[in-house]
Coordinates of C-alpha atoms in Angstrom, one line a residue:
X1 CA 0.0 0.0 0.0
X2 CA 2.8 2.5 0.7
X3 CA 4.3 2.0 -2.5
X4 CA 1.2 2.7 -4.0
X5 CA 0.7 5.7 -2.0
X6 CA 4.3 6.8 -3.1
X7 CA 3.6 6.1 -6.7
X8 CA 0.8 8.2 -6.7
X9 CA 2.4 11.3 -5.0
X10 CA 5.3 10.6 -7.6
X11 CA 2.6 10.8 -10.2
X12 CA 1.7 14.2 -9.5
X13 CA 4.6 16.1 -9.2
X14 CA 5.5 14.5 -12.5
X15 CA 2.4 16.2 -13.6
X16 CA 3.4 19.7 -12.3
X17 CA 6.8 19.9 -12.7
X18 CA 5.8 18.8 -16.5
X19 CA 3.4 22.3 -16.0
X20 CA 0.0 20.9 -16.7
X21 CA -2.7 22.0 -14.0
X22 CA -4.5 18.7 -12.4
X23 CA -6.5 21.3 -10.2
X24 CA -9.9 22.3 -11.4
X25 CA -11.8 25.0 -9.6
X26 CA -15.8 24.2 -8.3
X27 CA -18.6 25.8 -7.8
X28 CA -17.9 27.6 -4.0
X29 CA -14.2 28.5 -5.5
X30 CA -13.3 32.2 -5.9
X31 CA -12.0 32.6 -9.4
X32 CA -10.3 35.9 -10.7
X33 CA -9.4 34.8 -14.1
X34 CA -11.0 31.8 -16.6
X35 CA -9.4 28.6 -16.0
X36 CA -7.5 27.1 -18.7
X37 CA -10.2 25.5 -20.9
X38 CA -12.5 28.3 -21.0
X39 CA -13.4 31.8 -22.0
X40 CA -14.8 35.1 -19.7
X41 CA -17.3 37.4 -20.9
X42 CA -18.0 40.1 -18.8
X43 CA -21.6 40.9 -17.3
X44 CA -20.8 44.5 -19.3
X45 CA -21.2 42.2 -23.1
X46 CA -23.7 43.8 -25.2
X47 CA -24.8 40.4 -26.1
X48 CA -26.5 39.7 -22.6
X49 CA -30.3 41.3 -21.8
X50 CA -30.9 42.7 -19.0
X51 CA -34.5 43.7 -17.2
X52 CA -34.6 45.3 -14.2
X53 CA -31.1 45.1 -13.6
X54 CA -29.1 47.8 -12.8
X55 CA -25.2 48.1 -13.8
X56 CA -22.5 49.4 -11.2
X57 CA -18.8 50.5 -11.9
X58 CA -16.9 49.6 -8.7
X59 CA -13.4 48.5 -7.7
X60 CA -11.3 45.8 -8.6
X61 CA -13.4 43.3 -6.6
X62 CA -15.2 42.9 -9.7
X63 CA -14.1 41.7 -12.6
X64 CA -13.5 44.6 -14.9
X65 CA -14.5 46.5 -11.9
X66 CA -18.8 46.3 -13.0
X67 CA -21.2 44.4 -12.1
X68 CA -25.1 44.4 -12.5
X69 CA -27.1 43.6 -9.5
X70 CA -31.0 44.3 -8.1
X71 CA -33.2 44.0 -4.6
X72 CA -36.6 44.1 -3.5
X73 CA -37.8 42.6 -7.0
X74 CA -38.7 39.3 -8.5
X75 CA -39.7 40.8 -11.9
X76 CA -35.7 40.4 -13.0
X77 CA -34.8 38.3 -16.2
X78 CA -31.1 37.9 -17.8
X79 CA -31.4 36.8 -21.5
X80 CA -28.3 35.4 -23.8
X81 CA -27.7 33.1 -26.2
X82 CA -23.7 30.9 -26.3
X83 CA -22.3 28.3 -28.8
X84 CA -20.4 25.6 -26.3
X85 CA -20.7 22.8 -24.4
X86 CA -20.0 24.0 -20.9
X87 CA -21.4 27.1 -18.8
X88 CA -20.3 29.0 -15.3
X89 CA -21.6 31.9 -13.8
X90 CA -19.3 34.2 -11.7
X91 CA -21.0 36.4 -8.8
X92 CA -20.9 37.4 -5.3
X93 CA -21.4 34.9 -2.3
X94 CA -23.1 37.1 1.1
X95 CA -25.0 35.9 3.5
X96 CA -28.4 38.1 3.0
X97 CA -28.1 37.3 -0.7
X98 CA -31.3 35.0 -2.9
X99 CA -30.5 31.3 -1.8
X100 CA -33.1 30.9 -4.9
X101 CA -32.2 31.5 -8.5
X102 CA -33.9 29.3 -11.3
X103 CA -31.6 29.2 -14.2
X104 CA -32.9 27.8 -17.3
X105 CA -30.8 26.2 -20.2
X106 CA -32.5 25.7 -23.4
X107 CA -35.9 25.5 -21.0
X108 CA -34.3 23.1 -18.4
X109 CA -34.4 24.6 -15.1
X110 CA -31.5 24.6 -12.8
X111 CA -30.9 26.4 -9.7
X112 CA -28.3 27.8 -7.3
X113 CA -27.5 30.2 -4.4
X114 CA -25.8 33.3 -4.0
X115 CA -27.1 33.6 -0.1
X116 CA -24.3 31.6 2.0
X117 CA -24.0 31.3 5.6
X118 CA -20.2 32.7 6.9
X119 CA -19.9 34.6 3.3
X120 CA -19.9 38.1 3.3
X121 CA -18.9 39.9 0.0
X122 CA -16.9 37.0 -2.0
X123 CA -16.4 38.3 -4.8
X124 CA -15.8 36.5 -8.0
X125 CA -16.8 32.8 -7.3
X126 CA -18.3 30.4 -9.0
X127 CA -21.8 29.9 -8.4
X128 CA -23.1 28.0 -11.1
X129 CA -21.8 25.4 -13.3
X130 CA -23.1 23.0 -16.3
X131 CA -20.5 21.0 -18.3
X132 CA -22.1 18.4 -20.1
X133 CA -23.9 20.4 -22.5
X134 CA -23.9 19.1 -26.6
X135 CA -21.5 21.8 -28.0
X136 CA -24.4 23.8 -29.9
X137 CA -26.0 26.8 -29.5
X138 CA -27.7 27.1 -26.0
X139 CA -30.8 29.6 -24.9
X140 CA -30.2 30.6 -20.9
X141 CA -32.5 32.4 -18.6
X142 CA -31.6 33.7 -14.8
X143 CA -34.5 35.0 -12.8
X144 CA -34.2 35.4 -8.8
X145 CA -37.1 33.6 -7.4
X146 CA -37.5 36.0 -4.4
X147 CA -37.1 39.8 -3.7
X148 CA -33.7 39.1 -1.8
X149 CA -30.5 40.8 -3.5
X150 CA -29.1 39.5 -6.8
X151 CA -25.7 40.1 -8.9
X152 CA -23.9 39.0 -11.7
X153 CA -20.6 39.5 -12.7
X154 CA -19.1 37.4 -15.3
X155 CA -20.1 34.7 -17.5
X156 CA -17.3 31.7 -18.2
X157 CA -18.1 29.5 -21.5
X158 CA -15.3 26.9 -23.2
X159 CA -12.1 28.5 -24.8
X160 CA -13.9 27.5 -28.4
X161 CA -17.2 28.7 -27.6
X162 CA -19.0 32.2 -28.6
X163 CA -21.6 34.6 -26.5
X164 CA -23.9 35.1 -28.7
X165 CA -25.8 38.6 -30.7
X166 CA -28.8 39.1 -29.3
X167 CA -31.7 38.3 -30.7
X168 CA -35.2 39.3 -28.3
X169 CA -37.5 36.2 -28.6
X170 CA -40.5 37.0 -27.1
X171 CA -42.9 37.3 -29.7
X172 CA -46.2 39.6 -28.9
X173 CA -48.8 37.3 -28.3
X174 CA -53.1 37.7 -28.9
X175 CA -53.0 40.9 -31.7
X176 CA -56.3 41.7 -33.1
X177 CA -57.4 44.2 -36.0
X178 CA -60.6 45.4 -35.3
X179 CA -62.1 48.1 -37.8
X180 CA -63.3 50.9 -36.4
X181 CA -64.5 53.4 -39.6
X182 CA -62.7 55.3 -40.6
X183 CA -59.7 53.7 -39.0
X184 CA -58.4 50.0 -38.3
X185 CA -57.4 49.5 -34.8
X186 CA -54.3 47.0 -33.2
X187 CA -54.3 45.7 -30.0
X188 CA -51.8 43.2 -28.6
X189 CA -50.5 42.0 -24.8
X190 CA -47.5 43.4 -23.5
X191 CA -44.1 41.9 -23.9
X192 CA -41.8 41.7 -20.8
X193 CA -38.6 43.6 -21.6
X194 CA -39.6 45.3 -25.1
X195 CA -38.1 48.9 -25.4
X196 CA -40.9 49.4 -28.2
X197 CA -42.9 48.0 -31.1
X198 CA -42.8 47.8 -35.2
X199 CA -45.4 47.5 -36.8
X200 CA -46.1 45.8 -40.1
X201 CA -48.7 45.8 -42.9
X202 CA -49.8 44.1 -46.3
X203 CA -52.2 43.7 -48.7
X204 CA -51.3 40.4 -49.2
X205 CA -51.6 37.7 -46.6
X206 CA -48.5 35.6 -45.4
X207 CA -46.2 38.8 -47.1
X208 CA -46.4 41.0 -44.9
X209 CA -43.2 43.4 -44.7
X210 CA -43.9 46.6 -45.1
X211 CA -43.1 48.8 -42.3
X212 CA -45.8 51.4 -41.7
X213 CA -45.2 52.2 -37.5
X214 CA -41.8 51.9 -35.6
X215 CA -40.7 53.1 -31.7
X216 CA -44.5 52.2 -30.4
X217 CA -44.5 52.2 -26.8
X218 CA -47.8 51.5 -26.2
X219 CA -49.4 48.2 -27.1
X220 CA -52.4 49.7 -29.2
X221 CA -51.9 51.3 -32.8
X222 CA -54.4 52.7 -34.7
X223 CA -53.7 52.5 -38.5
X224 CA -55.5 55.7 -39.9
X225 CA -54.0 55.4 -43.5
X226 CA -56.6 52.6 -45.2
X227 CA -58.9 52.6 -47.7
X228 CA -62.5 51.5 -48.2
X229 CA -63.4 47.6 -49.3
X230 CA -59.0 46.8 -48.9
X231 CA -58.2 44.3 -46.6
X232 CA -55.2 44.5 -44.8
X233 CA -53.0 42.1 -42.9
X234 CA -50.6 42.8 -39.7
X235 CA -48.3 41.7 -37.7
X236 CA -46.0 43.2 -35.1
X237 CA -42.5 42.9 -33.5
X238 CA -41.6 43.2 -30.3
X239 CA -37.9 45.4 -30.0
X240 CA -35.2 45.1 -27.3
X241 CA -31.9 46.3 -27.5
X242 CA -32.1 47.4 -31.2
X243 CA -33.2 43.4 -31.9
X244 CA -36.3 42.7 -33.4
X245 CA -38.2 39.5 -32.5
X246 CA -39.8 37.0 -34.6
X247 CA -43.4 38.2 -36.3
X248 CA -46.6 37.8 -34.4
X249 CA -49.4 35.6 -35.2
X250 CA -50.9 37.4 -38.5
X251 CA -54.5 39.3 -38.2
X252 CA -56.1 41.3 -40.7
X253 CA -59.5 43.8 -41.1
X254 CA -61.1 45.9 -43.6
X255 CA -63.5 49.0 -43.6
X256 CA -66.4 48.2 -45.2
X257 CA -67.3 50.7 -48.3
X258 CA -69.7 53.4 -47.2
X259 CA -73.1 53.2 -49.1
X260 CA -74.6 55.9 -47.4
X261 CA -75.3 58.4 -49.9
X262 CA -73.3 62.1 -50.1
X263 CA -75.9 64.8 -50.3
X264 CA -75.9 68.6 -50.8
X265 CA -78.9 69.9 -49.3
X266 CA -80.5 73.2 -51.1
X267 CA -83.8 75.0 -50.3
X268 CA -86.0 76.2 -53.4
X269 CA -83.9 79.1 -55.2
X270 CA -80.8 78.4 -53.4
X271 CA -77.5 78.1 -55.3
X272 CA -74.0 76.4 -54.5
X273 CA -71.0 76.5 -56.5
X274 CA -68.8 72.7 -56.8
X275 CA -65.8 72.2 -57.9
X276 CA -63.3 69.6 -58.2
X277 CA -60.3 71.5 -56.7
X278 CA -59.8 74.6 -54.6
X279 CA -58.9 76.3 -58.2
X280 CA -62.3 77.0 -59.7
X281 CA -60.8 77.4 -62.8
X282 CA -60.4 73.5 -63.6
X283 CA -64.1 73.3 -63.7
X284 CA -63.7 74.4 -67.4
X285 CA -62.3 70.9 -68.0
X286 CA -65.4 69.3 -66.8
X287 CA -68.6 68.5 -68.2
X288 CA -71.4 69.1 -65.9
X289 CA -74.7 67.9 -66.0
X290 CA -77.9 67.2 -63.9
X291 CA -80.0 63.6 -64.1
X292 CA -83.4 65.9 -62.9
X293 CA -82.6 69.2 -64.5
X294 CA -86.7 70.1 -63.1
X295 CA -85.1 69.7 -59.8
X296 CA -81.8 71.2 -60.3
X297 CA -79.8 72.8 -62.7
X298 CA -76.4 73.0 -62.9
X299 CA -74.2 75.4 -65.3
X300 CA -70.7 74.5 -67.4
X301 CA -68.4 75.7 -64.5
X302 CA -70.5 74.0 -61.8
X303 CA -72.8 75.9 -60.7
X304 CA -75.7 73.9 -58.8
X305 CA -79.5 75.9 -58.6
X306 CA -82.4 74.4 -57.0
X307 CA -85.5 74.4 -58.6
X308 CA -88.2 72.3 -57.1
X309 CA -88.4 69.3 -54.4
X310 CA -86.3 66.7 -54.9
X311 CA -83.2 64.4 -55.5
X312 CA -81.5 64.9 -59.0
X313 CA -77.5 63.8 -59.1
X314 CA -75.3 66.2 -60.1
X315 CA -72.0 65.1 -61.6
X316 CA -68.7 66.1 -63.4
X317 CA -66.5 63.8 -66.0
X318 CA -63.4 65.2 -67.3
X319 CA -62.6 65.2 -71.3
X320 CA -61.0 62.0 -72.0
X321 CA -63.7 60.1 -69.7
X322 CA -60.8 58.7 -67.0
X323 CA -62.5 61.1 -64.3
X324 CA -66.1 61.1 -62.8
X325 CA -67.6 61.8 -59.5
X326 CA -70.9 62.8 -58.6
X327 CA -72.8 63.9 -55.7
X328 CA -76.9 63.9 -54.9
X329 CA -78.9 67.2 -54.8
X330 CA -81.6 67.3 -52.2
X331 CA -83.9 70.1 -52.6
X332 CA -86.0 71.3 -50.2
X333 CA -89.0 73.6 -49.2
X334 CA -88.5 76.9 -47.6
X335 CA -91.3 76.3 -45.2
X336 CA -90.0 72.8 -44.7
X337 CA -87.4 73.1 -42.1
X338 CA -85.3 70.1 -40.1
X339 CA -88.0 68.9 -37.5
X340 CA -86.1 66.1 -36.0
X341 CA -82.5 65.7 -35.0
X342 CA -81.4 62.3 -33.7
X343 CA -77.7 60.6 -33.1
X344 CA -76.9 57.2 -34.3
X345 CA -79.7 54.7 -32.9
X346 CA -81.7 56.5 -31.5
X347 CA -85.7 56.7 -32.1
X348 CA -88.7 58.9 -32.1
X349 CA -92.5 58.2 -33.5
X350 CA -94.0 60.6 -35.7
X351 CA -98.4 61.2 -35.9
X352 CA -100.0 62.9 -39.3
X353 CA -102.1 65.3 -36.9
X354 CA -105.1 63.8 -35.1
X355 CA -106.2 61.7 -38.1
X356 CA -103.4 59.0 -37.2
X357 CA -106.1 56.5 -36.3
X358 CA -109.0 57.1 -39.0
X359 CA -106.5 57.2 -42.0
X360 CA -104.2 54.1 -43.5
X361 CA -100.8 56.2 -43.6
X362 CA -97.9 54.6 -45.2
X363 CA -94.6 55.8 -44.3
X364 CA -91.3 56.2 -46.7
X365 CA -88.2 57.1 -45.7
X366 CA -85.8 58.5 -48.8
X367 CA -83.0 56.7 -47.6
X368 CA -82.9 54.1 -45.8
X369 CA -79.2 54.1 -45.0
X370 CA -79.4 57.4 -42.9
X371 CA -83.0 56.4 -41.2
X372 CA -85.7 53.8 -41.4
X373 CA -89.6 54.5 -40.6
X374 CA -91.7 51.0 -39.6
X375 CA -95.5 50.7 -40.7
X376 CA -96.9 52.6 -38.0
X377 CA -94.4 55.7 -38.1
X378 CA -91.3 54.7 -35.6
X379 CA -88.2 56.6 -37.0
X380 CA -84.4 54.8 -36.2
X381 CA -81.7 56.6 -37.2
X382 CA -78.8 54.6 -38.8
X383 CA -76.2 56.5 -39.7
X384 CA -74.5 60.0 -40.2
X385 CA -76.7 62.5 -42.5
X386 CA -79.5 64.3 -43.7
X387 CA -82.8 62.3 -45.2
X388 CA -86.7 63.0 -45.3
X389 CA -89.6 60.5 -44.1
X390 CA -93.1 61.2 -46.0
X391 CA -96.5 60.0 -45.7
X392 CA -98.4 58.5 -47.6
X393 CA -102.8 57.9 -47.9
X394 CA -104.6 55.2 -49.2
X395 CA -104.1 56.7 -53.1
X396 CA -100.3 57.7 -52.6
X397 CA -100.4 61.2 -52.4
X398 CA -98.1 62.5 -49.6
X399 CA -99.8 63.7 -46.9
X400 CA -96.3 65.4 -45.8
X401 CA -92.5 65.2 -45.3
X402 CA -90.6 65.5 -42.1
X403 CA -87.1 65.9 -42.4
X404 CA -84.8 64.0 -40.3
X405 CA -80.9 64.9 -39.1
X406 CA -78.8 62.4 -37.6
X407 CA -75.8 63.1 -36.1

């Protein structure tokens, strides 16, 4: 047994005399330097992500004298991404440290302890370890599992390994579109960590890449620059760090084409000038014409007069035929005045005097777009504009017109 002993004692001063190191450090070991094997990235790398994490310059108890450290908080997440096959964190060891950090490694949760009892400000030491990793690219997480102080100060991965650029992976979750006329309205939860938003738009589903929004803060967008009857598709990017994460799920919407009528509303005798542009004198282009011309005239440069009671649709087509617009005429009387003003659903009933129950009335609205009138005289207003609601006796002639503004 002795000789044994002696041979194995012989053994090892072969082995440093020859200079190869048979020590290797643990986790508990102070270590100022990366042992032979591996490589040190400071807590300072712009590859690593930080929430709630605030860094310190300090002295040379650190390495390259910073550090990033926190208290009183569990909301605390450290991000990066390494190529390797082996993984240590360096921190502090003090007694009224978190004796509770999960550490996760491609989603497999580890944890260790930066609390120790008879510790107070070791600096530098090992506190985590992992060496059996497959030497491929690795996801890690560190979160503090309690509100106790937390530090890190360095990072040691193998000599052949790499700390990774960035890349912010949490990808906003539940966005939805919803149309809200005239505008198109994004919603979506927040992301932990995000610095801001980007949003993106097509008209073509599964390509969208067009960047219409960037620097959002908030987590609701309202996309004011769409047209009519055109769907579009979005997604959105979460942003940390100047990195972008992956696309969101893909929603889209689309404002439904108004078909509630445009109307210019004239009394008997009144006139009203239209044009096509601010400069009058481009009416001269234009061919103008009147489909009622008993109910309304208009003249070559646009010039609208109303006649008689009425609808009649004015409207303007330029030489070569690749412009027309038009827009309805409603002519009223002078005695006839607005008599009822609603906003959108609301009701009121309207009577033809006292003769309401001794006469068959039938009631018409003009357009049932703006309001609708049921059999026995209810009035609902629909939408945004200017209509009139007659009625009606047994033979059809119209008994008289109320005129109805909703708002």
């Amino acid at each position: 047994m002795k000789k044994i002993r002696n041979l194995v004692l012989f053994f090892a001063m072969i082995m440093v005399l020859s200079g190869v190191n048979v020590y290797a450090a643990s986790v508990g070991d102070s270590l100022t330097s990366p042992e032979e094997g591996w490589k040190r990235y400071d807590d300072s790398a712009e590859m690593i992500s930080y929430k709630n994490i605030t860094k310190a310059n300090n002295s040379g108890l650190y390495y390259n004298s910073t550090y990033h450290y926190t208290g009183n908080s569990t909301d605390v997440k450290i991000k990066f991404d390494f190529i390797g096959s082996k993984i240590r964190i360096i921190g502090v060891l003090h007694e009224d440290y978190t004796r509770n950090i999960s550490i996760k490694i491609d989603g497999i949760e580890y944890h260790y302890n930066q609390g120790a009892t008879n510790h107070n400000n070791d600096y530098q030491h090992i506190q985590f370890e992992k060496q059996d990793l497959v030497n491929k690219e690795h996801t890690v997480e560190i979160a503090p599992q309690d509100s106790k102080r937390f530090s890190i100060d360095a990072i040691d991965i193998d000599e052949n390994g790499e700390l990774l650029p960035f890349q912010f992976s949490d990808i906003p979750l539940n966005l939805t579109a919803v149309p809200s006329n005239p505008n198109i309205t994004l919603n979506w939860d927040v992301v932990d960590g995000a610095d801001n938003y980007t949003i993106l738009r097509s008209t073509t589903s599964s390509a969208v890449d067009t960047v219409i929004a960037s620097n959002i803060t908030e987590t609701t967008y309202i996309d004011a620059n769409v047209e009519p009857g055109v769907t579009y598709y979005y997604v959105v990017r979460a942003v940390k760090d100047g990195a972008e994460s992956p696309n969101s799920s893909e929603v889209s919407a689309i404002i439904k084409a108004s078909d509630k009528k445009v109307k210019l509303v004239l009394e008997v005798n009144r006139q009203k000038q239209l044009s096509v542009t601010d400069d009058l004198t481009d009416n001269i282009e234009m061919t103008w014409t009147s489909s009622d011309m008993t109910i309304a005239t208009v003249d070559a440069n646009g010039k609208v007069k109303a006649l008689k009671l009425g609808d009649t649709v004015i409207t303007c087509t330029n030489k070569d035929g690749s412009y027309t617009e038009t827009i309805n005429v409603l002519v009223v009387d002078l005695d006839l005045q607005l008599a009822v003003d609603l906003n959108t659903g609301e009701k009121c009933r309207l009577v033809v005097g006292n003769l309401m129950n001794t006469l068959k009335v039938t009631w018409k609205t003009d357009d049932s777009t703006i309001a609708t009138v049921s059999a026995k005289g209810k009035v609902t207003a629909i939408s945004e504009g200017l209509t009139y609601i007659s009625a009606l006796d047994e033979t059809g002639k119209e008994l008289g017109r109320i005129y109805v503004r909703v708002r």
